PDB file of C-alpha atoms in Angstrom:
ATOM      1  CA  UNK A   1       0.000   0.000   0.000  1.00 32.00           C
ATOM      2  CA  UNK A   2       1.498   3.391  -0.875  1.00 36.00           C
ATOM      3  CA  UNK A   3       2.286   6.188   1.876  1.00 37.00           C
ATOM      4  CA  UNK A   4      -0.267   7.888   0.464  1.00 39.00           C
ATOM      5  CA  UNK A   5      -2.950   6.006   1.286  1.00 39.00           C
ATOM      6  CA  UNK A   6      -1.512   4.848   4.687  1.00 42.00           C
ATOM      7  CA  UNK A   7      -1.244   8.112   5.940  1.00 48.00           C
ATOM      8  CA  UNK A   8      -3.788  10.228   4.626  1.00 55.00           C
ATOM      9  CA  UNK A   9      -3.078  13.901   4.233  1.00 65.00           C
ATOM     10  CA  UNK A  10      -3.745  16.803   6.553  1.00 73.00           C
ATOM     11  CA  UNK A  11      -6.775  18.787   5.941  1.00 80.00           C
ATOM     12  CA  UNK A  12      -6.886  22.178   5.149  1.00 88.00           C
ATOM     13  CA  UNK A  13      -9.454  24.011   7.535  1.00 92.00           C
ATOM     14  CA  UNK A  14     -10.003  27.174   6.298  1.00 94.00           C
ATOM     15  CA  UNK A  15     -10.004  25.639   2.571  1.00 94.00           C
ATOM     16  CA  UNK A  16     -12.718  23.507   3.369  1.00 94.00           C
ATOM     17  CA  UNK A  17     -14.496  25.640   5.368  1.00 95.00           C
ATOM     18  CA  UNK A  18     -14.357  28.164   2.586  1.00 95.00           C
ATOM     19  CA  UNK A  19     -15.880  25.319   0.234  1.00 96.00           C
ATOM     20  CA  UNK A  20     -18.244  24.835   2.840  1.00 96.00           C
ATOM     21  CA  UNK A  21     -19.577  28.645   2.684  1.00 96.00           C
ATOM     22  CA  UNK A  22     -20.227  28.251  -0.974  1.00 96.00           C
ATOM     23  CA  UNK A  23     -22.351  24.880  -0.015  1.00 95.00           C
ATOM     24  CA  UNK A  24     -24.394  27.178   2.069  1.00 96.00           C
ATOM     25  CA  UNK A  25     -24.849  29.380  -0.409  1.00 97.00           C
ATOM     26  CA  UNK A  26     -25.526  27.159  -3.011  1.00 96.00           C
ATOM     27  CA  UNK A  27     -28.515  25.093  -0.743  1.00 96.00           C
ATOM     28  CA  UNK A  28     -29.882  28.704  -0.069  1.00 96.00           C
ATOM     29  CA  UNK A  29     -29.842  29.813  -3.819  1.00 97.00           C
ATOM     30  CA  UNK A  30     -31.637  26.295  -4.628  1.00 96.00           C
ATOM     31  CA  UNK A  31     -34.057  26.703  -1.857  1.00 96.00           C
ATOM     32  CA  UNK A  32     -35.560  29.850  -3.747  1.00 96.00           C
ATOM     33  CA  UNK A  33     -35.471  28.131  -6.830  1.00 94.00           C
ATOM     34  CA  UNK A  34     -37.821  25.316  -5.629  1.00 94.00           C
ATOM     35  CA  UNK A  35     -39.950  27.488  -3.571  1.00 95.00           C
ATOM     36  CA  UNK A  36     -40.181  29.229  -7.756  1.00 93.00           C
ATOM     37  CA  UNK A  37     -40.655  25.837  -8.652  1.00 91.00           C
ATOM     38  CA  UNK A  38     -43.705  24.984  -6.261  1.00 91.00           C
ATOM     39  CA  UNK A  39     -45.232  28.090  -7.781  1.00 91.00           C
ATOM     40  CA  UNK A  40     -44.314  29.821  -3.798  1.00 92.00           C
ATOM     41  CA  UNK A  41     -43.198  33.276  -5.178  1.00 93.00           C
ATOM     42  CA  UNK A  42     -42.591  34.456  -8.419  1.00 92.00           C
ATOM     43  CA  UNK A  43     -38.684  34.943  -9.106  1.00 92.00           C
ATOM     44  CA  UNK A  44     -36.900  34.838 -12.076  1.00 93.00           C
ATOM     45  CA  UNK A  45     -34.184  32.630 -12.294  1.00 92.00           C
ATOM     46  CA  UNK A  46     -33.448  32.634 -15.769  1.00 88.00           C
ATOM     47  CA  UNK A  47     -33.303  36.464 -16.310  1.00 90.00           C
ATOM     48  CA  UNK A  48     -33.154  38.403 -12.992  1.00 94.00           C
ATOM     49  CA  UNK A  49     -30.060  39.948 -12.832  1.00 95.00           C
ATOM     50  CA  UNK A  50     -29.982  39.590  -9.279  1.00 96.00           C
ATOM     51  CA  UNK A  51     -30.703  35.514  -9.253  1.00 95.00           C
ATOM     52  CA  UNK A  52     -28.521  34.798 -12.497  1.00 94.00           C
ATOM     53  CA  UNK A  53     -25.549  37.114 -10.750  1.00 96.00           C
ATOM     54  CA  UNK A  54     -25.947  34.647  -7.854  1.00 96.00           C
ATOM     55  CA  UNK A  55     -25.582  31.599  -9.523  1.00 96.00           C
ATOM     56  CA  UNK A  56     -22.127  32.729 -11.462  1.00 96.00           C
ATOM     57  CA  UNK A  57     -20.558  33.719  -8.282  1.00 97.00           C
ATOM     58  CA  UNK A  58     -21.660  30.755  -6.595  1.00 97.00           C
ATOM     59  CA  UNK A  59     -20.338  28.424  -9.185  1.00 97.00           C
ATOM     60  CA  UNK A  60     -16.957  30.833  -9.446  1.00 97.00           C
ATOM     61  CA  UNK A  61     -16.388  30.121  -5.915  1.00 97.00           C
ATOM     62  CA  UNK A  62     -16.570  25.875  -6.271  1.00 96.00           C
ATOM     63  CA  UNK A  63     -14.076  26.119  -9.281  1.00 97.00           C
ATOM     64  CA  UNK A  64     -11.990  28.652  -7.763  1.00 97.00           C
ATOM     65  CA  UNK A  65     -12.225  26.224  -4.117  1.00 96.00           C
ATOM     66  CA  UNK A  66     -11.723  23.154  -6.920  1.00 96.00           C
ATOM     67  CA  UNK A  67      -8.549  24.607  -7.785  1.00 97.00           C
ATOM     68  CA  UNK A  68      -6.856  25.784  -4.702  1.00 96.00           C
ATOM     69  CA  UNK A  69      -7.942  21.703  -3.838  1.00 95.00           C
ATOM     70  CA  UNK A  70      -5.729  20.869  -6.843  1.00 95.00           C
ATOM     71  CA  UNK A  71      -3.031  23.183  -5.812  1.00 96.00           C
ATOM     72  CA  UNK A  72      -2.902  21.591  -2.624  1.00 94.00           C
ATOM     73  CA  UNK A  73      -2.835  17.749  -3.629  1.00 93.00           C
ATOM     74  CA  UNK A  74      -0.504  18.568  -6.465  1.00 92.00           C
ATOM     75  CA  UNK A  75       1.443  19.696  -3.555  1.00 92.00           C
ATOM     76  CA  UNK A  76       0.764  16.875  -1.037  1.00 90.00           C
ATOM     77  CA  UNK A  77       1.990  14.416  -4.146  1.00 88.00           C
ATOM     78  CA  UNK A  78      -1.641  13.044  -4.391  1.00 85.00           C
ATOM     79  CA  UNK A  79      -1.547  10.079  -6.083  1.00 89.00           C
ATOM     80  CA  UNK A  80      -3.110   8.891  -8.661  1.00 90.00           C
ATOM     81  CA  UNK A  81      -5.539   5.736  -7.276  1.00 93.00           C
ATOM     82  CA  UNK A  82      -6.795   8.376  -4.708  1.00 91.00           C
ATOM     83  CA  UNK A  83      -7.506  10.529  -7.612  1.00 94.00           C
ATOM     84  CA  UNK A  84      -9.367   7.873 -10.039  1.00 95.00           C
ATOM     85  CA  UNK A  85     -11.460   7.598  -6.871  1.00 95.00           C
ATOM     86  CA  UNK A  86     -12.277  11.043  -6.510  1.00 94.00           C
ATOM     87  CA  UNK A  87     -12.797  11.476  -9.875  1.00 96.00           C
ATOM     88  CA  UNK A  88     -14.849   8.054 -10.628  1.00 96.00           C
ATOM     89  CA  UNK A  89     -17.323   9.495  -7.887  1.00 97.00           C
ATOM     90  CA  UNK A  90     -17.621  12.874  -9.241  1.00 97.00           C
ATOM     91  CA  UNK A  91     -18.742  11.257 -12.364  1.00 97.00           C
ATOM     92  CA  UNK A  92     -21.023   8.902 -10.842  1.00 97.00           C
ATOM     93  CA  UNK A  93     -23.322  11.719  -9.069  1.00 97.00           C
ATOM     94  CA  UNK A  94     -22.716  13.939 -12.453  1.00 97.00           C
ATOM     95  CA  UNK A  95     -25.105  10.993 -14.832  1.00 97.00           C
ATOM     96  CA  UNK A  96     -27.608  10.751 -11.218  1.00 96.00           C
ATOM     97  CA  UNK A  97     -28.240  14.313 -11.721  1.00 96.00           C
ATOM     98  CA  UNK A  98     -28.855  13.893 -15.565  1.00 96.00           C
ATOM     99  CA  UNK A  99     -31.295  11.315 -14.884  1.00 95.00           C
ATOM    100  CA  UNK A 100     -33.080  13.033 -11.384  1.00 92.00           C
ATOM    101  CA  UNK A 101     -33.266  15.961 -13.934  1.00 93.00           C
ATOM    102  CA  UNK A 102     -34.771  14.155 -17.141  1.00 94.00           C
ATOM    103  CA  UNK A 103     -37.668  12.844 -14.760  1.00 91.00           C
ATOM    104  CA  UNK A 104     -38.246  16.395 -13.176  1.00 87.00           C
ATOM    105  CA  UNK A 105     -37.220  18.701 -16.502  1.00 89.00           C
ATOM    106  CA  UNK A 106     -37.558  16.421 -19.808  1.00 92.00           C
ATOM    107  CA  UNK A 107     -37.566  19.514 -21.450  1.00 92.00           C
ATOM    108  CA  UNK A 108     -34.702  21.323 -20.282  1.00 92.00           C
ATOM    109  CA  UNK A 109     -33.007  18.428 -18.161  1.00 95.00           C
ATOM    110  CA  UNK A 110     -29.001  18.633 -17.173  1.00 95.00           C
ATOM    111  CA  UNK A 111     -26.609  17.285 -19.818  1.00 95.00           C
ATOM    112  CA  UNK A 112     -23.354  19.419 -18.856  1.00 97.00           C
ATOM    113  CA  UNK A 113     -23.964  20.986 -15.306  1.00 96.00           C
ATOM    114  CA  UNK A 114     -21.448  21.717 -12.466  1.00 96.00           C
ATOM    115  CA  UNK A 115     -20.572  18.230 -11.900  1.00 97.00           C
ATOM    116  CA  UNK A 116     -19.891  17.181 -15.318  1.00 97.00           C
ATOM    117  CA  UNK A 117     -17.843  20.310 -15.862  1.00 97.00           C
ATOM    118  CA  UNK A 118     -15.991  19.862 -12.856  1.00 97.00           C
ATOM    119  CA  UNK A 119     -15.173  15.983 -13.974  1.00 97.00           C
ATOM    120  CA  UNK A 120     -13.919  17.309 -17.319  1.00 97.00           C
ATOM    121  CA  UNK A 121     -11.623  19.977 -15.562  1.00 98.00           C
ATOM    122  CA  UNK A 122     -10.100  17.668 -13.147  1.00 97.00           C
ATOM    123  CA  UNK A 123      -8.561  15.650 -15.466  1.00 96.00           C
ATOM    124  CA  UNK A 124      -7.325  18.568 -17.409  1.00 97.00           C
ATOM    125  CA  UNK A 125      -5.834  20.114 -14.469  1.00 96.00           C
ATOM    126  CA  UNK A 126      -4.272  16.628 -12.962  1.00 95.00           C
ATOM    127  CA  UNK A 127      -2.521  16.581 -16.760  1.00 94.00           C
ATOM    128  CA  UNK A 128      -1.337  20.098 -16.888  1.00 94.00           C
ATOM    129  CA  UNK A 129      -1.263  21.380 -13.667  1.00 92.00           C
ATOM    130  CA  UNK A 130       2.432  20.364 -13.075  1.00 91.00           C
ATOM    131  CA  UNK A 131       3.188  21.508 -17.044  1.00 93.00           C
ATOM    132  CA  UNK A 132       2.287  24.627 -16.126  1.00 93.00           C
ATOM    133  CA  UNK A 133       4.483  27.775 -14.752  1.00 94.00           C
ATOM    134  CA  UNK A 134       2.802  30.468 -12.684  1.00 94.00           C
ATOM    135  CA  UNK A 135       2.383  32.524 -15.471  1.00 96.00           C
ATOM    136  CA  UNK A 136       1.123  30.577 -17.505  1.00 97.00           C
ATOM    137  CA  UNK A 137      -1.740  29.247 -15.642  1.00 96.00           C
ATOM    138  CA  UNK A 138      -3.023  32.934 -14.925  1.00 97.00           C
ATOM    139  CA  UNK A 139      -2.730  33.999 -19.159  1.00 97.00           C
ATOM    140  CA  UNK A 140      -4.402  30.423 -19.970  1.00 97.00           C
ATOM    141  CA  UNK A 141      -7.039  31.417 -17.330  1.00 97.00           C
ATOM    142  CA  UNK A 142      -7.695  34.558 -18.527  1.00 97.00           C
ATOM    143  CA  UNK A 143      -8.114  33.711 -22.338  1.00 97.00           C
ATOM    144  CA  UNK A 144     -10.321  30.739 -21.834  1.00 97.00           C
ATOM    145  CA  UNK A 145     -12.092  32.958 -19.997  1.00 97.00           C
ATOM    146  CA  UNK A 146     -12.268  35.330 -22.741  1.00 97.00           C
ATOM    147  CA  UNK A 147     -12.538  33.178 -25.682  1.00 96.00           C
ATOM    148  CA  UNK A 148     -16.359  32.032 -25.986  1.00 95.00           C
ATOM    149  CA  UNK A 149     -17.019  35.885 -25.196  1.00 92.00           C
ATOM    150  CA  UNK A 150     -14.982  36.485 -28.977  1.00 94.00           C
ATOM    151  CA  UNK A 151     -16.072  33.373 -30.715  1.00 93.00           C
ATOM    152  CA  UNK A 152     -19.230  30.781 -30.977  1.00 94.00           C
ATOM    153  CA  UNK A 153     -21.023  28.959 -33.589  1.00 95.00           C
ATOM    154  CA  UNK A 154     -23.988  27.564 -34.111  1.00 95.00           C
ATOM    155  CA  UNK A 155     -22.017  24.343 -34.672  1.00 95.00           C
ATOM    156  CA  UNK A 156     -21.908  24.321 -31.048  1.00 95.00           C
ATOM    157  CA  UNK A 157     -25.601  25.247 -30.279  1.00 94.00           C
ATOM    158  CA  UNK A 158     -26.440  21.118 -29.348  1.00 93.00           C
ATOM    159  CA  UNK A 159     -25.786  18.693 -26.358  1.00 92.00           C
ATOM    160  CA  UNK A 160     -23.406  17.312 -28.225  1.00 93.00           C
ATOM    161  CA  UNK A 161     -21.167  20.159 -28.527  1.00 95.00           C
ATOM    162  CA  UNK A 162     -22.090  23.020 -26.067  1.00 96.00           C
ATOM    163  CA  UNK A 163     -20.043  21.311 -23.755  1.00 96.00           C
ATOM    164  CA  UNK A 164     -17.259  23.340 -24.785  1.00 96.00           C
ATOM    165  CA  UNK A 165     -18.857  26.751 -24.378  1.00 96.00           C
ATOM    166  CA  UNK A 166     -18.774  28.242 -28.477  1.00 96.00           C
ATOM    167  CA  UNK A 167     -22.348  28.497 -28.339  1.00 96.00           C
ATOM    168  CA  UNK A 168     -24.446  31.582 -29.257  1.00 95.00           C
ATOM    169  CA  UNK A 169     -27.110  31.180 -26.780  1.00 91.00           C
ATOM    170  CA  UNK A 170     -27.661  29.627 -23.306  1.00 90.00           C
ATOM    171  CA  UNK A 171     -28.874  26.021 -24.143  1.00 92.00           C
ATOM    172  CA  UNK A 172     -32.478  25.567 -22.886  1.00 90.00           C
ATOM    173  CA  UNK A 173     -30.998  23.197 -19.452  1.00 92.00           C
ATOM    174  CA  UNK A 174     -31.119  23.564 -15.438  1.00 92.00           C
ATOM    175  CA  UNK A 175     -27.667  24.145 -15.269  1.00 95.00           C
ATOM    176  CA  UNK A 176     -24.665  24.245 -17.886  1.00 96.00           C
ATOM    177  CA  UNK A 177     -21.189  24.951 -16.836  1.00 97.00           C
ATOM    178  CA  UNK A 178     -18.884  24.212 -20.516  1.00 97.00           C
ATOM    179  CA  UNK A 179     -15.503  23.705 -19.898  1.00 97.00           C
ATOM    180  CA  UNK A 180     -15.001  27.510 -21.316  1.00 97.00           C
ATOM    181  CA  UNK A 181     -14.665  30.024 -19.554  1.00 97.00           C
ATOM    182  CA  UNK A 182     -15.142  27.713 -16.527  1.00 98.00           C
ATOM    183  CA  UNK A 183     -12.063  26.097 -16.677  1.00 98.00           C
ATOM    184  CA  UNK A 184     -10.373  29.814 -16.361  1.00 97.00           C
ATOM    185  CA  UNK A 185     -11.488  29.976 -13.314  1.00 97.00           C
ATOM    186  CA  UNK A 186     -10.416  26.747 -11.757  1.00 98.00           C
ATOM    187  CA  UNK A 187      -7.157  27.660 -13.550  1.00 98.00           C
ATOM    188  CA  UNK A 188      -7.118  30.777 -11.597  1.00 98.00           C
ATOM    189  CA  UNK A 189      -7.915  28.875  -8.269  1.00 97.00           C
ATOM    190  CA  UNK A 190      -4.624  26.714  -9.179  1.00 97.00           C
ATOM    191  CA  UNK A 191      -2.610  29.966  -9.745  1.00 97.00           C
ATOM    192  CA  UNK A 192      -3.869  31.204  -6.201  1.00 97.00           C
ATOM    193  CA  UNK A 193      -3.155  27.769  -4.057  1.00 96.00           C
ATOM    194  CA  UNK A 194       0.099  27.859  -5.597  1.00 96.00           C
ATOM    195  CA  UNK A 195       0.608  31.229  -4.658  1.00 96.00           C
ATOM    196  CA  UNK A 196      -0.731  31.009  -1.517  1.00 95.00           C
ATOM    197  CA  UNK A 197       1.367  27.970  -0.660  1.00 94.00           C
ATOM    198  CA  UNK A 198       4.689  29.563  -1.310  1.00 93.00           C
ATOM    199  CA  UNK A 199       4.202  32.641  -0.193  1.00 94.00           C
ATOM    200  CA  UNK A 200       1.006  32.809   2.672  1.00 92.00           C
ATOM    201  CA  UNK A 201       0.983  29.545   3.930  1.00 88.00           C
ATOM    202  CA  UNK A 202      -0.868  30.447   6.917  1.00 87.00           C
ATOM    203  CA  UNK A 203      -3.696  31.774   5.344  1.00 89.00           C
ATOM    204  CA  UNK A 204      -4.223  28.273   4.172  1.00 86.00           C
ATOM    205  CA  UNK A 205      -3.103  26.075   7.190  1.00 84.00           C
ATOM    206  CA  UNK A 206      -3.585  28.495  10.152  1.00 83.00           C
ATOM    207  CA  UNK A 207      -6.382  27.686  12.692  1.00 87.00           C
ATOM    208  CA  UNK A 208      -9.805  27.948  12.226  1.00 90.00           C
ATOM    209  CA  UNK A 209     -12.096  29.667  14.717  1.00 91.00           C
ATOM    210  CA  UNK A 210     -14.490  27.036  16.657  1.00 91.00           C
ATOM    211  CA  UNK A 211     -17.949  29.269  15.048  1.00 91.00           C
ATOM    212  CA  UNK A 212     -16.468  28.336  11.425  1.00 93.00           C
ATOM    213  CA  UNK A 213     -15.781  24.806  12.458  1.00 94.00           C
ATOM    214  CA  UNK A 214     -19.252  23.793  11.274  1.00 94.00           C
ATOM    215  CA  UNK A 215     -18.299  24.839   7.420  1.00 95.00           C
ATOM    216  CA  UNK A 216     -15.387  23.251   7.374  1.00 94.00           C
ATOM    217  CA  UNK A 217     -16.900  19.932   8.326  1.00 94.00           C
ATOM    218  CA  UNK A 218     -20.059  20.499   5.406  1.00 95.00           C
ATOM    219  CA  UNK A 219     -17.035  21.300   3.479  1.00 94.00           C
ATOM    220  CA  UNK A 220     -15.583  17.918   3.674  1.00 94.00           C
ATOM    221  CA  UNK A 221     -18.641  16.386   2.954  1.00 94.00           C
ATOM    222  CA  UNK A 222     -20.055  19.115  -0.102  1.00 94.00           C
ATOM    223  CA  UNK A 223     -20.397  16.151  -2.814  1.00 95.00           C
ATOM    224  CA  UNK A 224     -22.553  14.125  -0.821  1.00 95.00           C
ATOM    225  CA  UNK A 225     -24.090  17.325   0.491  1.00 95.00           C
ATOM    226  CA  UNK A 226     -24.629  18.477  -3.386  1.00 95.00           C
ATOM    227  CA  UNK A 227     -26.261  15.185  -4.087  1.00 95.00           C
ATOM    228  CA  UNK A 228     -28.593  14.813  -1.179  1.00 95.00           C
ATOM    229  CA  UNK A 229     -30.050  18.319  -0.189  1.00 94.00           C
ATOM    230  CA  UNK A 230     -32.194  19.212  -3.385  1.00 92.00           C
ATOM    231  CA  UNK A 231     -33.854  15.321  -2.751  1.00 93.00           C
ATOM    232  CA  UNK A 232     -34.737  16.624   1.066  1.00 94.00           C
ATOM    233  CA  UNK A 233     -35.494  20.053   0.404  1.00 94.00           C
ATOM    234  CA  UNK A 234     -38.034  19.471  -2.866  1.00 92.00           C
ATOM    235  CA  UNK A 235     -39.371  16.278  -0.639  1.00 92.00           C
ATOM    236  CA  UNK A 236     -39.922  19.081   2.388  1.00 93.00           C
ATOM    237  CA  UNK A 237     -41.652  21.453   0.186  1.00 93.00           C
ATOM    238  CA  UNK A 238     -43.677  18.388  -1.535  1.00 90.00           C
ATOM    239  CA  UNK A 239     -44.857  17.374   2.321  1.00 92.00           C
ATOM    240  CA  UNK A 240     -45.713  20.926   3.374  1.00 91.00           C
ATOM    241  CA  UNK A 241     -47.426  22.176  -0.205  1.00 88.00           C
ATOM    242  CA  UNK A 242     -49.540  18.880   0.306  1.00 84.00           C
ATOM    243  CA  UNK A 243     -50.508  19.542   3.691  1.00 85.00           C
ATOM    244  CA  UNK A 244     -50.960  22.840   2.958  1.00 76.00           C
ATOM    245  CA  UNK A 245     -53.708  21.440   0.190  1.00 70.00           C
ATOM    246  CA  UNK A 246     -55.860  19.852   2.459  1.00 70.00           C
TER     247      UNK A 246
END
């Protein structure tokens, strides 16, 4: 059995605990959404500046967190069995949500959301993470992020292709994250763990305060807390709306 394995790497609390915040968030943002989708208020999720800001920052703050994760277990030496594992379960719970989404959204269900975007960029990082100088991970970031704001097709206006972000409109789905600009971001996160590794250290590895404890422990957990809240939350709202009927 390798080292790796046998002696499992120290946590990072404030990392996770910063992960965890965005999980908060995120169960909060989706919260509204299904109180929308029990016809509860009348929000606009799909064109409300205010909602459709929220979800961009939200899912800016997982890649970003996904990266400084990266940065860290490039830096740990992660190997690669612990990452397959990672990674196989990432995928897993991305083609659950495809098919929870085709029996609640046929119309509009999830073929390239968070999870599947986040599957994609993993590998891409775990290949050129350690390729890449300082530099160079910041100017990538910054023109993938740029590029499908210069160029798109209608080539790419399918689920077969919109994966990679050239589209020219939002495809008609619950959630899309393409691997551009996304992956700018996570390549940004990288950038910053490295960064923050060499030169801050502490603001990575220092203590946590006890009140923040709570997020960091959510934060260990966010992929099984991803996968389970929307199930208890629209089950909640089904029980009350029901009662509520009677």
């Amino acid at each position: 059995m390798s080292s790796s394995l046998s002696h499992p790497s120290p946590r990072f609390d404030r990392l996770d605990a910063l992960r965890g915040a965005a999980i908060v968030w995120m169960a909060g943002f989706h919260f509204c959404f299904d109180l929308r989708f029990f016809k509860l208020t009348a929000a606009d999720f799909y064109r409300d500046p205010f909602w459709t800001g929220q979800r961009t920052a939200i899912v800016s703050l997982f890649l970003l967190c996904a990266g400084l994760g990266q940065a860290v277990a490039q830096a740990q030496g992660l190997g690669w069995p612990r990452f397959w594992r990672r990674w196989g379960q990432v995928v897993g719970c991305a083609l659950l949500v495809s098919a929870g989404s085709a029996l609640m959204f046929p119309q509009s269900w999830i073929s390239f959301g968070v999870l599947h975007g986040l599957a994609l960029m993993l590998l891409l990082l775990r290949w050129a993470g350690p390729r890449l100088g300082q530099a160079a991970a910041v100017l990538i970031g910054a023109a993938v992020i740029a590029l499908p704001q210069l160029c798109s097709h209608v080539f790419f206006d399918n689920r077969w292709s919109n994966w990679l972000g050239f589209t020219t409109a939002k495809p008609i789905t619950e959630d899309y994250v393409p691997l551009l600009p996304w992956f700018g971001m996570m390549l940004w996160g990288f950038a910053l763990g490295r960064w923050l590794l060499a030169a801050r250290p502490a603001w990575l590895q220092g203590a946590l305060i006890a009140p923040l404890q709570p997020l960091a422990l959510l934060g260990r957990w966010s992929l099984s807390f991803y996968m389970l809240h929307q199930p208890v939350l629209i089950g909640l709202l089904f029980a009350w709306t029901a009662t509520m009927a009677r």
